[in-house]
PDB file of C-alpha atoms in Angstrom:
ATOM      1  CA  UNK W   1     -53.391  78.843-230.121  1.00  0.00           C
ATOM      2  CA  UNK W   2     -49.637  79.640-230.090  1.00  0.00           C
ATOM      3  CA  UNK W   3     -46.896  77.294-229.282  1.00  0.00           C
ATOM      4  CA  UNK W   4     -45.515  75.571-226.753  1.00  0.00           C
ATOM      5  CA  UNK W   5     -41.716  76.028-226.591  1.00  0.00           C
ATOM      6  CA  UNK W   6     -40.220  76.044-224.184  1.00  0.00           C
ATOM      7  CA  UNK W   7     -43.001  77.523-221.883  1.00  0.00           C
ATOM      8  CA  UNK W   8     -43.777  74.072-220.896  1.00  0.00           C
ATOM      9  CA  UNK W   9     -47.806  73.947-221.994  1.00  0.00           C
ATOM     10  CA  UNK W  10     -50.237  74.697-220.273  1.00  0.00           C
ATOM     11  CA  UNK W  11     -52.558  74.739-216.852  1.00  0.00           C
ATOM     12  CA  UNK W  12     -54.597  71.852-217.829  1.00  0.00           C
ATOM     13  CA  UNK W  13     -58.429  73.895-217.489  1.00  0.00           C
ATOM     14  CA  UNK W  14     -56.922  75.394-220.709  1.00  0.00           C
ATOM     15  CA  UNK W  15     -55.710  71.923-221.903  1.00  0.00           C
ATOM     16  CA  UNK W  16     -58.645  69.920-221.446  1.00  0.00           C
ATOM     17  CA  UNK W  17     -60.548  73.474-223.136  1.00  0.00           C
ATOM     18  CA  UNK W  18     -58.497  73.233-226.264  1.00  0.00           C
ATOM     19  CA  UNK W  19     -58.685  69.877-226.785  1.00  0.00           C
ATOM     20  CA  UNK W  20     -62.719  69.850-226.150  1.00  0.00           C
ATOM     21  CA  UNK W  21     -63.243  73.085-228.205  1.00  0.00           C
ATOM     22  CA  UNK W  22     -60.994  69.995-231.298  1.00  0.00           C
ATOM     23  CA  UNK W  23     -57.950  72.220-230.854  1.00  0.00           C
ATOM     24  CA  UNK W  24     -55.187  70.378-233.276  1.00  0.00           C
ATOM     25  CA  UNK W  25     -52.480  72.696-231.697  1.00  0.00           C
ATOM     26  CA  UNK W  26     -52.254  72.092-228.763  1.00  0.00           C
ATOM     27  CA  UNK W  27     -53.278  68.113-229.088  1.00  0.00           C
ATOM     28  CA  UNK W  28     -50.203  68.421-232.137  1.00  0.00           C
ATOM     29  CA  UNK W  29     -48.181  69.763-228.708  1.00  0.00           C
ATOM     30  CA  UNK W  30     -49.182  66.921-226.186  1.00  0.00           C
ATOM     31  CA  UNK W  31     -48.815  64.375-229.001  1.00  0.00           C
ATOM     32  CA  UNK W  32     -44.793  65.183-229.226  1.00  0.00           C
ATOM     33  CA  UNK W  33     -44.370  66.749-225.543  1.00  0.00           C
ATOM     34  CA  UNK W  34     -44.923  62.934-223.896  1.00  0.00           C
ATOM     35  CA  UNK W  35     -45.523  60.542-226.975  1.00  0.00           C
ATOM     36  CA  UNK W  36     -41.930  60.273-226.076  1.00  0.00           C
ATOM     37  CA  UNK W  37     -41.905  59.251-222.531  1.00  0.00           C
ATOM     38  CA  UNK W  38     -44.999  57.148-223.442  1.00  0.00           C
ATOM     39  CA  UNK W  39     -42.731  55.316-226.218  1.00  0.00           C
ATOM     40  CA  UNK W  40     -40.601  54.182-223.622  1.00  0.00           C
ATOM     41  CA  UNK W  41     -43.041  53.000-220.580  1.00  0.00           C
ATOM     42  CA  UNK W  42     -44.860  51.330-222.981  1.00  0.00           C
ATOM     43  CA  UNK W  43     -41.747  49.513-224.169  1.00  0.00           C
ATOM     44  CA  UNK W  44     -40.760  48.649-220.510  1.00  0.00           C
ATOM     45  CA  UNK W  45     -44.300  45.769-220.621  1.00  0.00           C
ATOM     46  CA  UNK W  46     -44.011  45.002-224.579  1.00  0.00           C
ATOM     47  CA  UNK W  47     -41.172  42.901-226.339  1.00  0.00           C
ATOM     48  CA  UNK W  48     -40.489  45.380-229.928  1.00  0.00           C
ATOM     49  CA  UNK W  49     -40.298  48.985-230.907  1.00  0.00           C
ATOM     50  CA  UNK W  50     -43.781  48.177-232.917  1.00  0.00           C
ATOM     51  CA  UNK W  51     -45.820  46.520-230.503  1.00  0.00           C
ATOM     52  CA  UNK W  52     -44.716  49.883-228.587  1.00  0.00           C
ATOM     53  CA  UNK W  53     -45.891  52.816-230.380  1.00  0.00           C
ATOM     54  CA  UNK W  54     -49.648  50.311-230.659  1.00  0.00           C
ATOM     55  CA  UNK W  55     -49.696  51.424-227.074  1.00  0.00           C
ATOM     56  CA  UNK W  56     -49.088  54.970-227.899  1.00  0.00           C
ATOM     57  CA  UNK W  57     -51.669  54.842-230.956  1.00  0.00           C
ATOM     58  CA  UNK W  58     -54.075  53.014-228.853  1.00  0.00           C
ATOM     59  CA  UNK W  59     -53.909  55.675-225.330  1.00  0.00           C
ATOM     60  CA  UNK W  60     -53.768  58.151-227.643  1.00  0.00           C
ATOM     61  CA  UNK W  61     -57.250  57.163-228.944  1.00  0.00           C
ATOM     62  CA  UNK W  62     -58.582  56.260-225.528  1.00  0.00           C
ATOM     63  CA  UNK W  63     -57.705  59.664-224.882  1.00  0.00           C
ATOM     64  CA  UNK W  64     -59.055  61.075-228.006  1.00  0.00           C
ATOM     65  CA  UNK W  65     -62.958  58.959-227.418  1.00  0.00           C
ATOM     66  CA  UNK W  66     -62.289  59.836-223.247  1.00  0.00           C
ATOM     67  CA  UNK W  67     -61.209  63.652-223.441  1.00  0.00           C
ATOM     68  CA  UNK W  68     -64.921  64.702-222.682  1.00  0.00           C
ATOM     69  CA  UNK W  69     -65.330  62.322-220.030  1.00  0.00           C
ATOM     70  CA  UNK W  70     -62.354  63.486-218.682  1.00  0.00           C
ATOM     71  CA  UNK W  71     -63.162  64.647-214.359  1.00  0.00           C
ATOM     72  CA  UNK W  72     -59.477  66.234-213.516  1.00  0.00           C
ATOM     73  CA  UNK W  73     -59.322  64.270-210.094  1.00  0.00           C
ATOM     74  CA  UNK W  74     -55.787  63.218-211.788  1.00  0.00           C
ATOM     75  CA  UNK W  75     -53.339  66.447-213.770  1.00  0.00           C
ATOM     76  CA  UNK W  76     -54.396  65.322-217.411  1.00  0.00           C
ATOM     77  CA  UNK W  77     -50.811  64.268-217.878  1.00  0.00           C
ATOM     78  CA  UNK W  78     -51.707  61.355-215.113  1.00  0.00           C
ATOM     79  CA  UNK W  79     -54.747  60.452-216.760  1.00  0.00           C
ATOM     80  CA  UNK W  80     -53.376  59.578-219.913  1.00  0.00           C
ATOM     81  CA  UNK W  81     -49.897  58.228-218.613  1.00  0.00           C
ATOM     82  CA  UNK W  82     -52.912  56.076-216.922  1.00  0.00           C
ATOM     83  CA  UNK W  83     -54.413  55.011-219.748  1.00  0.00           C
ATOM     84  CA  UNK W  84     -51.243  54.473-221.200  1.00  0.00           C
ATOM     85  CA  UNK W  85     -49.803  51.490-218.099  1.00  0.00           C
ATOM     86  CA  UNK W  86     -53.359  49.943-218.422  1.00  0.00           C
ATOM     87  CA  UNK W  87     -52.693  49.401-221.649  1.00  0.00           C
ATOM     88  CA  UNK W  88     -49.537  48.896-221.851  1.00  0.00           C
ATOM     89  CA  UNK W  89     -50.380  46.089-218.929  1.00  0.00           C
ATOM     90  CA  UNK W  90     -52.801  44.356-221.325  1.00  0.00           C
ATOM     91  CA  UNK W  91     -50.271  43.805-224.116  1.00  0.00           C
ATOM     92  CA  UNK W  92     -47.742  42.992-222.862  1.00  0.00           C
ATOM     93  CA  UNK W  93     -49.914  40.002-221.118  1.00  0.00           C
ATOM     94  CA  UNK W  94     -51.163  39.366-224.270  1.00  0.00           C
ATOM     95  CA  UNK W  95     -47.917  38.733-225.875  1.00  0.00           C
ATOM     96  CA  UNK W  96     -47.056  35.294-225.897  1.00  0.00           C
ATOM     97  CA  UNK W  97     -42.862  36.835-225.893  1.00  0.00           C
ATOM     98  CA  UNK W  98     -43.529  38.742-222.481  1.00  0.00           C
ATOM     99  CA  UNK W  99     -42.509  37.016-219.346  1.00  0.00           C
ATOM    100  CA  UNK W 100     -45.826  36.032-217.127  1.00  0.00           C
ATOM    101  CA  UNK W 101     -47.735  38.645-215.081  1.00  0.00           C
ATOM    102  CA  UNK W 102     -45.189  37.840-211.792  1.00  0.00           C
ATOM    103  CA  UNK W 103     -42.645  39.194-212.849  1.00  0.00           C
ATOM    104  CA  UNK W 104     -44.488  42.660-213.389  1.00  0.00           C
ATOM    105  CA  UNK W 105     -45.194  42.539-208.869  1.00  0.00           C
ATOM    106  CA  UNK W 106     -42.294  40.584-209.317  1.00  0.00           C
ATOM    107  CA  UNK W 107     -39.527  44.189-207.474  1.00  0.00           C
ATOM    108  CA  UNK W 108     -36.133  42.047-208.934  1.00  0.00           C
ATOM    109  CA  UNK W 109     -33.690  40.297-207.070  1.00  0.00           C
ATOM    110  CA  UNK W 110     -30.991  41.958-204.569  1.00  0.00           C
ATOM    111  CA  UNK W 111     -28.862  44.516-204.210  1.00  0.00           C
ATOM    112  CA  UNK W 112     -26.591  42.185-205.820  1.00  0.00           C
ATOM    113  CA  UNK W 113     -27.822  42.432-209.053  1.00  0.00           C
ATOM    114  CA  UNK W 114     -25.564  43.412-212.625  1.00  0.00           C
ATOM    115  CA  UNK W 115     -22.035  42.176-210.956  1.00  0.00           C
ATOM    116  CA  UNK W 116     -22.630  45.211-207.627  1.00  0.00           C
ATOM    117  CA  UNK W 117     -21.249  44.394-203.856  1.00  0.00           C
ATOM    118  CA  UNK W 118     -18.181  42.469-206.006  1.00  0.00           C
ATOM    119  CA  UNK W 119     -14.939  42.866-204.010  1.00  0.00           C
ATOM    120  CA  UNK W 120     -15.973  45.493-202.313  1.00  0.00           C
ATOM    121  CA  UNK W 121     -17.768  48.431-202.896  1.00  0.00           C
ATOM    122  CA  UNK W 122     -16.120  50.828-201.605  1.00  0.00           C
ATOM    123  CA  UNK W 123     -12.190  50.295-201.415  1.00  0.00           C
ATOM    124  CA  UNK W 124     -10.684  50.720-204.137  1.00  0.00           C
ATOM    125  CA  UNK W 125     -13.595  52.854-205.717  1.00  0.00           C
ATOM    126  CA  UNK W 126     -12.962  54.556-208.277  1.00  0.00           C
ATOM    127  CA  UNK W 127     -13.499  57.963-209.480  1.00  0.00           C
ATOM    128  CA  UNK W 128     -15.756  57.877-213.627  1.00  0.00           C
ATOM    129  CA  UNK W 129     -14.419  60.032-216.110  1.00  0.00           C
ATOM    130  CA  UNK W 130     -16.329  62.338-217.610  1.00  0.00           C
ATOM    131  CA  UNK W 131     -18.011  61.158-220.854  1.00  0.00           C
ATOM    132  CA  UNK W 132     -16.623  64.032-222.750  1.00  0.00           C
ATOM    133  CA  UNK W 133     -15.815  62.448-225.828  1.00  0.00           C
ATOM    134  CA  UNK W 134     -18.781  62.212-228.370  1.00  0.00           C
ATOM    135  CA  UNK W 135     -17.697  58.370-229.147  1.00  0.00           C
ATOM    136  CA  UNK W 136     -17.561  57.919-225.211  1.00  0.00           C
ATOM    137  CA  UNK W 137     -21.245  59.492-225.085  1.00  0.00           C
ATOM    138  CA  UNK W 138     -23.113  57.583-227.209  1.00  0.00           C
ATOM    139  CA  UNK W 139     -21.556  54.377-225.883  1.00  0.00           C
ATOM    140  CA  UNK W 140     -23.283  55.560-222.339  1.00  0.00           C
ATOM    141  CA  UNK W 141     -26.649  56.371-224.106  1.00  0.00           C
ATOM    142  CA  UNK W 142     -26.332  52.438-225.258  1.00  0.00           C
ATOM    143  CA  UNK W 143     -25.072  50.562-222.597  1.00  0.00           C
ATOM    144  CA  UNK W 144     -27.732  52.751-220.830  1.00  0.00           C
ATOM    145  CA  UNK W 145     -30.786  51.344-223.005  1.00  0.00           C
ATOM    146  CA  UNK W 146     -29.103  48.604-222.212  1.00  0.00           C
ATOM    147  CA  UNK W 147     -29.352  48.152-218.940  1.00  0.00           C
ATOM    148  CA  UNK W 148     -33.284  49.820-217.971  1.00  0.00           C
ATOM    149  CA  UNK W 149     -34.489  46.713-221.026  1.00  0.00           C
ATOM    150  CA  UNK W 150     -32.729  44.408-218.897  1.00  0.00           C
ATOM    151  CA  UNK W 151     -34.449  45.382-215.302  1.00  0.00           C
ATOM    152  CA  UNK W 152     -37.286  44.177-214.269  1.00  0.00           C
ATOM    153  CA  UNK W 153     -40.592  45.931-215.459  1.00  0.00           C
ATOM    154  CA  UNK W 154     -41.564  48.183-212.763  1.00  0.00           C
ATOM    155  CA  UNK W 155     -38.194  49.025-211.692  1.00  0.00           C
ATOM    156  CA  UNK W 156     -37.969  50.531-215.187  1.00  0.00           C
ATOM    157  CA  UNK W 157     -41.475  52.042-214.820  1.00  0.00           C
ATOM    158  CA  UNK W 158     -40.280  54.262-212.518  1.00  0.00           C
ATOM    159  CA  UNK W 159     -36.463  54.308-213.061  1.00  0.00           C
ATOM    160  CA  UNK W 160     -37.810  55.007-217.093  1.00  0.00           C
ATOM    161  CA  UNK W 161     -40.388  57.964-215.746  1.00  0.00           C
ATOM    162  CA  UNK W 162     -38.133  59.039-212.586  1.00  0.00           C
ATOM    163  CA  UNK W 163     -34.924  59.914-214.236  1.00  0.00           C
ATOM    164  CA  UNK W 164     -34.973  59.611-217.953  1.00  0.00           C
ATOM    165  CA  UNK W 165     -38.592  61.145-218.684  1.00  0.00           C
ATOM    166  CA  UNK W 166     -37.894  64.072-215.093  1.00  0.00           C
ATOM    167  CA  UNK W 167     -40.647  62.834-213.489  1.00  0.00           C
ATOM    168  CA  UNK W 168     -41.944  64.088-209.878  1.00  0.00           C
ATOM    169  CA  UNK W 169     -42.127  60.971-207.013  1.00  0.00           C
ATOM    170  CA  UNK W 170     -45.276  61.778-207.074  1.00  0.00           C
ATOM    171  CA  UNK W 171     -46.207  60.960-210.593  1.00  0.00           C
ATOM    172  CA  UNK W 172     -45.086  58.556-211.504  1.00  0.00           C
ATOM    173  CA  UNK W 173     -47.103  57.501-207.005  1.00  0.00           C
ATOM    174  CA  UNK W 174     -49.819  58.506-209.254  1.00  0.00           C
ATOM    175  CA  UNK W 175     -49.581  57.143-212.260  1.00  0.00           C
ATOM    176  CA  UNK W 176     -48.410  53.315-211.412  1.00  0.00           C
ATOM    177  CA  UNK W 177     -51.342  53.769-208.245  1.00  0.00           C
ATOM    178  CA  UNK W 178     -48.651  53.286-205.757  1.00  0.00           C
ATOM    179  CA  UNK W 179     -46.996  54.470-202.369  1.00  0.00           C
ATOM    180  CA  UNK W 180     -44.170  57.034-202.061  1.00  0.00           C
ATOM    181  CA  UNK W 181     -41.919  54.408-200.066  1.00  0.00           C
ATOM    182  CA  UNK W 182     -42.652  51.680-202.677  1.00  0.00           C
ATOM    183  CA  UNK W 183     -41.477  53.806-205.922  1.00  0.00           C
ATOM    184  CA  UNK W 184     -38.218  54.546-203.651  1.00  0.00           C
ATOM    185  CA  UNK W 185     -37.935  50.873-203.297  1.00  0.00           C
ATOM    186  CA  UNK W 186     -37.840  50.462-207.571  1.00  0.00           C
ATOM    187  CA  UNK W 187     -36.002  53.912-208.282  1.00  0.00           C
ATOM    188  CA  UNK W 188     -33.307  53.319-205.706  1.00  0.00           C
ATOM    189  CA  UNK W 189     -32.844  49.627-206.652  1.00  0.00           C
ATOM    190  CA  UNK W 190     -33.092  50.184-210.725  1.00  0.00           C
ATOM    191  CA  UNK W 191     -30.474  53.043-209.591  1.00  0.00           C
ATOM    192  CA  UNK W 192     -28.308  50.445-208.345  1.00  0.00           C
ATOM    193  CA  UNK W 193     -28.190  48.030-210.629  1.00  0.00           C
ATOM    194  CA  UNK W 194     -27.043  50.618-213.326  1.00  0.00           C
ATOM    195  CA  UNK W 195     -24.834  52.088-211.363  1.00  0.00           C
ATOM    196  CA  UNK W 196     -23.097  48.524-211.077  1.00  0.00           C
ATOM    197  CA  UNK W 197     -23.657  48.419-215.131  1.00  0.00           C
ATOM    198  CA  UNK W 198     -21.813  51.483-215.461  1.00  0.00           C
ATOM    199  CA  UNK W 199     -18.879  50.938-212.500  1.00  0.00           C
ATOM    200  CA  UNK W 200     -17.639  47.874-215.166  1.00  0.00           C
ATOM    201  CA  UNK W 201     -18.076  49.042-218.425  1.00  0.00           C
ATOM    202  CA  UNK W 202     -15.830  52.185-217.363  1.00  0.00           C
ATOM    203  CA  UNK W 203     -13.781  49.639-215.454  1.00  0.00           C
ATOM    204  CA  UNK W 204     -13.378  47.781-218.878  1.00  0.00           C
ATOM    205  CA  UNK W 205     -12.307  51.320-220.370  1.00  0.00           C
ATOM    206  CA  UNK W 206     -10.549  52.243-217.971  1.00  0.00           C
ATOM    207  CA  UNK W 207      -6.890  53.639-219.602  1.00  0.00           C
ATOM    208  CA  UNK W 208      -4.261  52.773-218.290  1.00  0.00           C
ATOM    209  CA  UNK W 209      -2.109  55.824-216.668  1.00  0.00           C
TER     210      UNK W 209
ATOM    211  CA  UNK K   1     -27.831  61.584-186.016  1.00  0.00           C
ATOM    212  CA  UNK K   2     -28.319  58.299-186.192  1.00  0.00           C
ATOM    213  CA  UNK K   3     -24.741  55.867-187.682  1.00  0.00           C
ATOM    214  CA  UNK K   4     -24.472  54.605-190.535  1.00  0.00           C
ATOM    215  CA  UNK K   5     -22.179  51.773-192.014  1.00  0.00           C
ATOM    216  CA  UNK K   6     -20.991  51.845-195.653  1.00  0.00           C
ATOM    217  CA  UNK K   7     -23.195  50.085-195.913  1.00  0.00           C
ATOM    218  CA  UNK K   8     -26.902  51.328-194.550  1.00  0.00           C
ATOM    219  CA  UNK K   9     -25.940  54.163-196.038  1.00  0.00           C
ATOM    220  CA  UNK K  10     -25.640  53.165-200.926  1.00  0.00           C
ATOM    221  CA  UNK K  11     -29.921  51.538-198.772  1.00  0.00           C
ATOM    222  CA  UNK K  12     -30.508  55.175-197.945  1.00  0.00           C
ATOM    223  CA  UNK K  13     -28.823  57.768-200.818  1.00  0.00           C
ATOM    224  CA  UNK K  14     -31.932  57.224-203.355  1.00  0.00           C
ATOM    225  CA  UNK K  15     -34.223  58.940-199.815  1.00  0.00           C
ATOM    226  CA  UNK K  16     -30.868  61.771-198.908  1.00  0.00           C
ATOM    227  CA  UNK K  17     -30.816  62.044-202.158  1.00  0.00           C
ATOM    228  CA  UNK K  18     -35.011  62.827-202.010  1.00  0.00           C
ATOM    229  CA  UNK K  19     -34.785  64.952-198.653  1.00  0.00           C
ATOM    230  CA  UNK K  20     -36.947  61.615-197.928  1.00  0.00           C
ATOM    231  CA  UNK K  21     -35.093  61.023-193.982  1.00  0.00           C
ATOM    232  CA  UNK K  22     -35.590  62.695-191.076  1.00  0.00           C
ATOM    233  CA  UNK K  23     -33.326  64.873-189.250  1.00  0.00           C
ATOM    234  CA  UNK K  24     -31.262  63.108-187.106  1.00  0.00           C
ATOM    235  CA  UNK K  25     -30.743  60.482-190.262  1.00  0.00           C
ATOM    236  CA  UNK K  26     -30.195  63.128-192.517  1.00  0.00           C
ATOM    237  CA  UNK K  27     -27.828  64.184-190.612  1.00  0.00           C
ATOM    238  CA  UNK K  28     -25.647  60.602-189.769  1.00  0.00           C
ATOM    239  CA  UNK K  29     -24.960  60.563-193.216  1.00  0.00           C
ATOM    240  CA  UNK K  30     -23.984  63.636-193.915  1.00  0.00           C
ATOM    241  CA  UNK K  31     -21.570  62.582-190.839  1.00  0.00           C
ATOM    242  CA  UNK K  32     -21.108  59.900-192.523  1.00  0.00           C
ATOM    243  CA  UNK K  33     -20.366  61.094-195.983  1.00  0.00           C
ATOM    244  CA  UNK K  34     -17.982  63.845-194.824  1.00  0.00           C
ATOM    245  CA  UNK K  35     -15.540  61.358-193.822  1.00  0.00           C
ATOM    246  CA  UNK K  36     -14.845  58.009-195.975  1.00  0.00           C
ATOM    247  CA  UNK K  37     -14.286  58.536-199.374  1.00  0.00           C
ATOM    248  CA  UNK K  38     -14.624  55.632-200.790  1.00  0.00           C
ATOM    249  CA  UNK K  39     -18.263  56.500-199.485  1.00  0.00           C
ATOM    250  CA  UNK K  40     -18.423  59.885-201.179  1.00  0.00           C
ATOM    251  CA  UNK K  41     -17.229  58.194-204.708  1.00  0.00           C
ATOM    252  CA  UNK K  42     -20.055  56.241-204.538  1.00  0.00           C
ATOM    253  CA  UNK K  43     -22.692  59.367-204.014  1.00  0.00           C
ATOM    254  CA  UNK K  44     -20.594  60.901-206.788  1.00  0.00           C
ATOM    255  CA  UNK K  45     -21.156  57.736-209.003  1.00  0.00           C
ATOM    256  CA  UNK K  46     -24.860  57.287-207.997  1.00  0.00           C
ATOM    257  CA  UNK K  47     -25.076  61.511-209.645  1.00  0.00           C
ATOM    258  CA  UNK K  48     -23.511  60.805-211.783  1.00  0.00           C
ATOM    259  CA  UNK K  49     -25.793  57.816-213.049  1.00  0.00           C
ATOM    260  CA  UNK K  50     -28.634  59.890-212.882  1.00  0.00           C
ATOM    261  CA  UNK K  51     -27.440  62.177-214.701  1.00  0.00           C
ATOM    262  CA  UNK K  52     -26.466  59.737-217.803  1.00  0.00           C
ATOM    263  CA  UNK K  53     -30.025  58.634-217.027  1.00  0.00           C
ATOM    264  CA  UNK K  54     -31.472  61.480-218.593  1.00  0.00           C
ATOM    265  CA  UNK K  55     -28.814  62.054-221.673  1.00  0.00           C
ATOM    266  CA  UNK K  56     -31.045  59.232-223.665  1.00  0.00           C
ATOM    267  CA  UNK K  57     -31.865  60.039-227.544  1.00  0.00           C
ATOM    268  CA  UNK K  58     -35.261  61.346-227.663  1.00  0.00           C
ATOM    269  CA  UNK K  59     -37.574  60.034-229.544  1.00  0.00           C
ATOM    270  CA  UNK K  60     -40.685  60.608-231.860  1.00  0.00           C
ATOM    271  CA  UNK K  61     -43.836  58.949-232.457  1.00  0.00           C
ATOM    272  CA  UNK K  62     -43.327  57.264-236.626  1.00  0.00           C
ATOM    273  CA  UNK K  63     -45.276  60.334-239.448  1.00  0.00           C
ATOM    274  CA  UNK K  64     -47.682  57.797-239.694  1.00  0.00           C
ATOM    275  CA  UNK K  65     -48.794  57.154-236.234  1.00  0.00           C
ATOM    276  CA  UNK K  66     -48.765  61.080-236.014  1.00  0.00           C
ATOM    277  CA  UNK K  67     -50.920  61.367-239.134  1.00  0.00           C
ATOM    278  CA  UNK K  68     -53.145  58.961-238.532  1.00  0.00           C
ATOM    279  CA  UNK K  69     -53.383  60.840-234.445  1.00  0.00           C
ATOM    280  CA  UNK K  70     -53.968  64.360-235.860  1.00  0.00           C
ATOM    281  CA  UNK K  71     -57.042  62.429-238.877  1.00  0.00           C
ATOM    282  CA  UNK K  72     -58.354  60.602-235.212  1.00  0.00           C
ATOM    283  CA  UNK K  73     -58.132  63.945-233.875  1.00  0.00           C
ATOM    284  CA  UNK K  74     -59.473  66.011-236.090  1.00  0.00           C
ATOM    285  CA  UNK K  75     -62.756  63.706-236.926  1.00  0.00           C
ATOM    286  CA  UNK K  76     -63.218  63.165-233.833  1.00  0.00           C
ATOM    287  CA  UNK K  77     -64.166  66.946-233.135  1.00  0.00           C
ATOM    288  CA  UNK K  78     -66.423  66.648-236.464  1.00  0.00           C
ATOM    289  CA  UNK K  79     -68.421  64.201-234.741  1.00  0.00           C
ATOM    290  CA  UNK K  80     -69.123  65.958-231.889  1.00  0.00           C
ATOM    291  CA  UNK K  81     -68.126  69.585-232.863  1.00  0.00           C
TER     292      UNK K  81
END
């Protein structure tokens, strides 16, 4: 098999056929293309990096076992990510350090979380600096990782899939089996919370003019 | 055209960016944004937030896990050629 670099993955029927035929290059391509997003999604449900990696490993083992039975009712990617979400949820529930299940079903607090709305959102909304310097960009990356970690799980999964990994809203609805409206609400709350954090950060590093 | 307060505009930004609003609402959002500097900046910040979210460092599976999965795939094919 050739390389998939740059051109993305081939259509699903080719992917499935290759996997069933034992095409290692195809399996490696899927592994390398999707695992990074899978690790991030798993981390929304489990408490450690190690657990997240095990969830991803278990997911791929289930994919290997299940590829012959795959029926193409969903895309391969949706199918893989659904297995991932189910595996991660189960694992998250088992982990003592994980929050109770009810937290997963809660959409999170009001919009005033994370410093939003203090002292008026719109008066004196300052333009943000462009993170040109590599030091600032690196700090912002760390801040974003922390912000994701503080979001309620359902918001975290949605914003991770959409904005970090670049999935479409249709894909996210299929993977999480939620409605488009619900997906949008979760995404919006998550973005609003992260924006609030970034605003606080930029305020704190503001240079005197 | 629907009229929006600043708070309502903030509530509907994701829907606006996803093009999920009906025509009167979209027109109302545009009208508000064109004359409200604060909301214009807020939208810019919202967009900047989405952009930095997409700038997270890439992750990958550790080499042992990747190797284990490649072996599992190979073995499965040998079991069911």
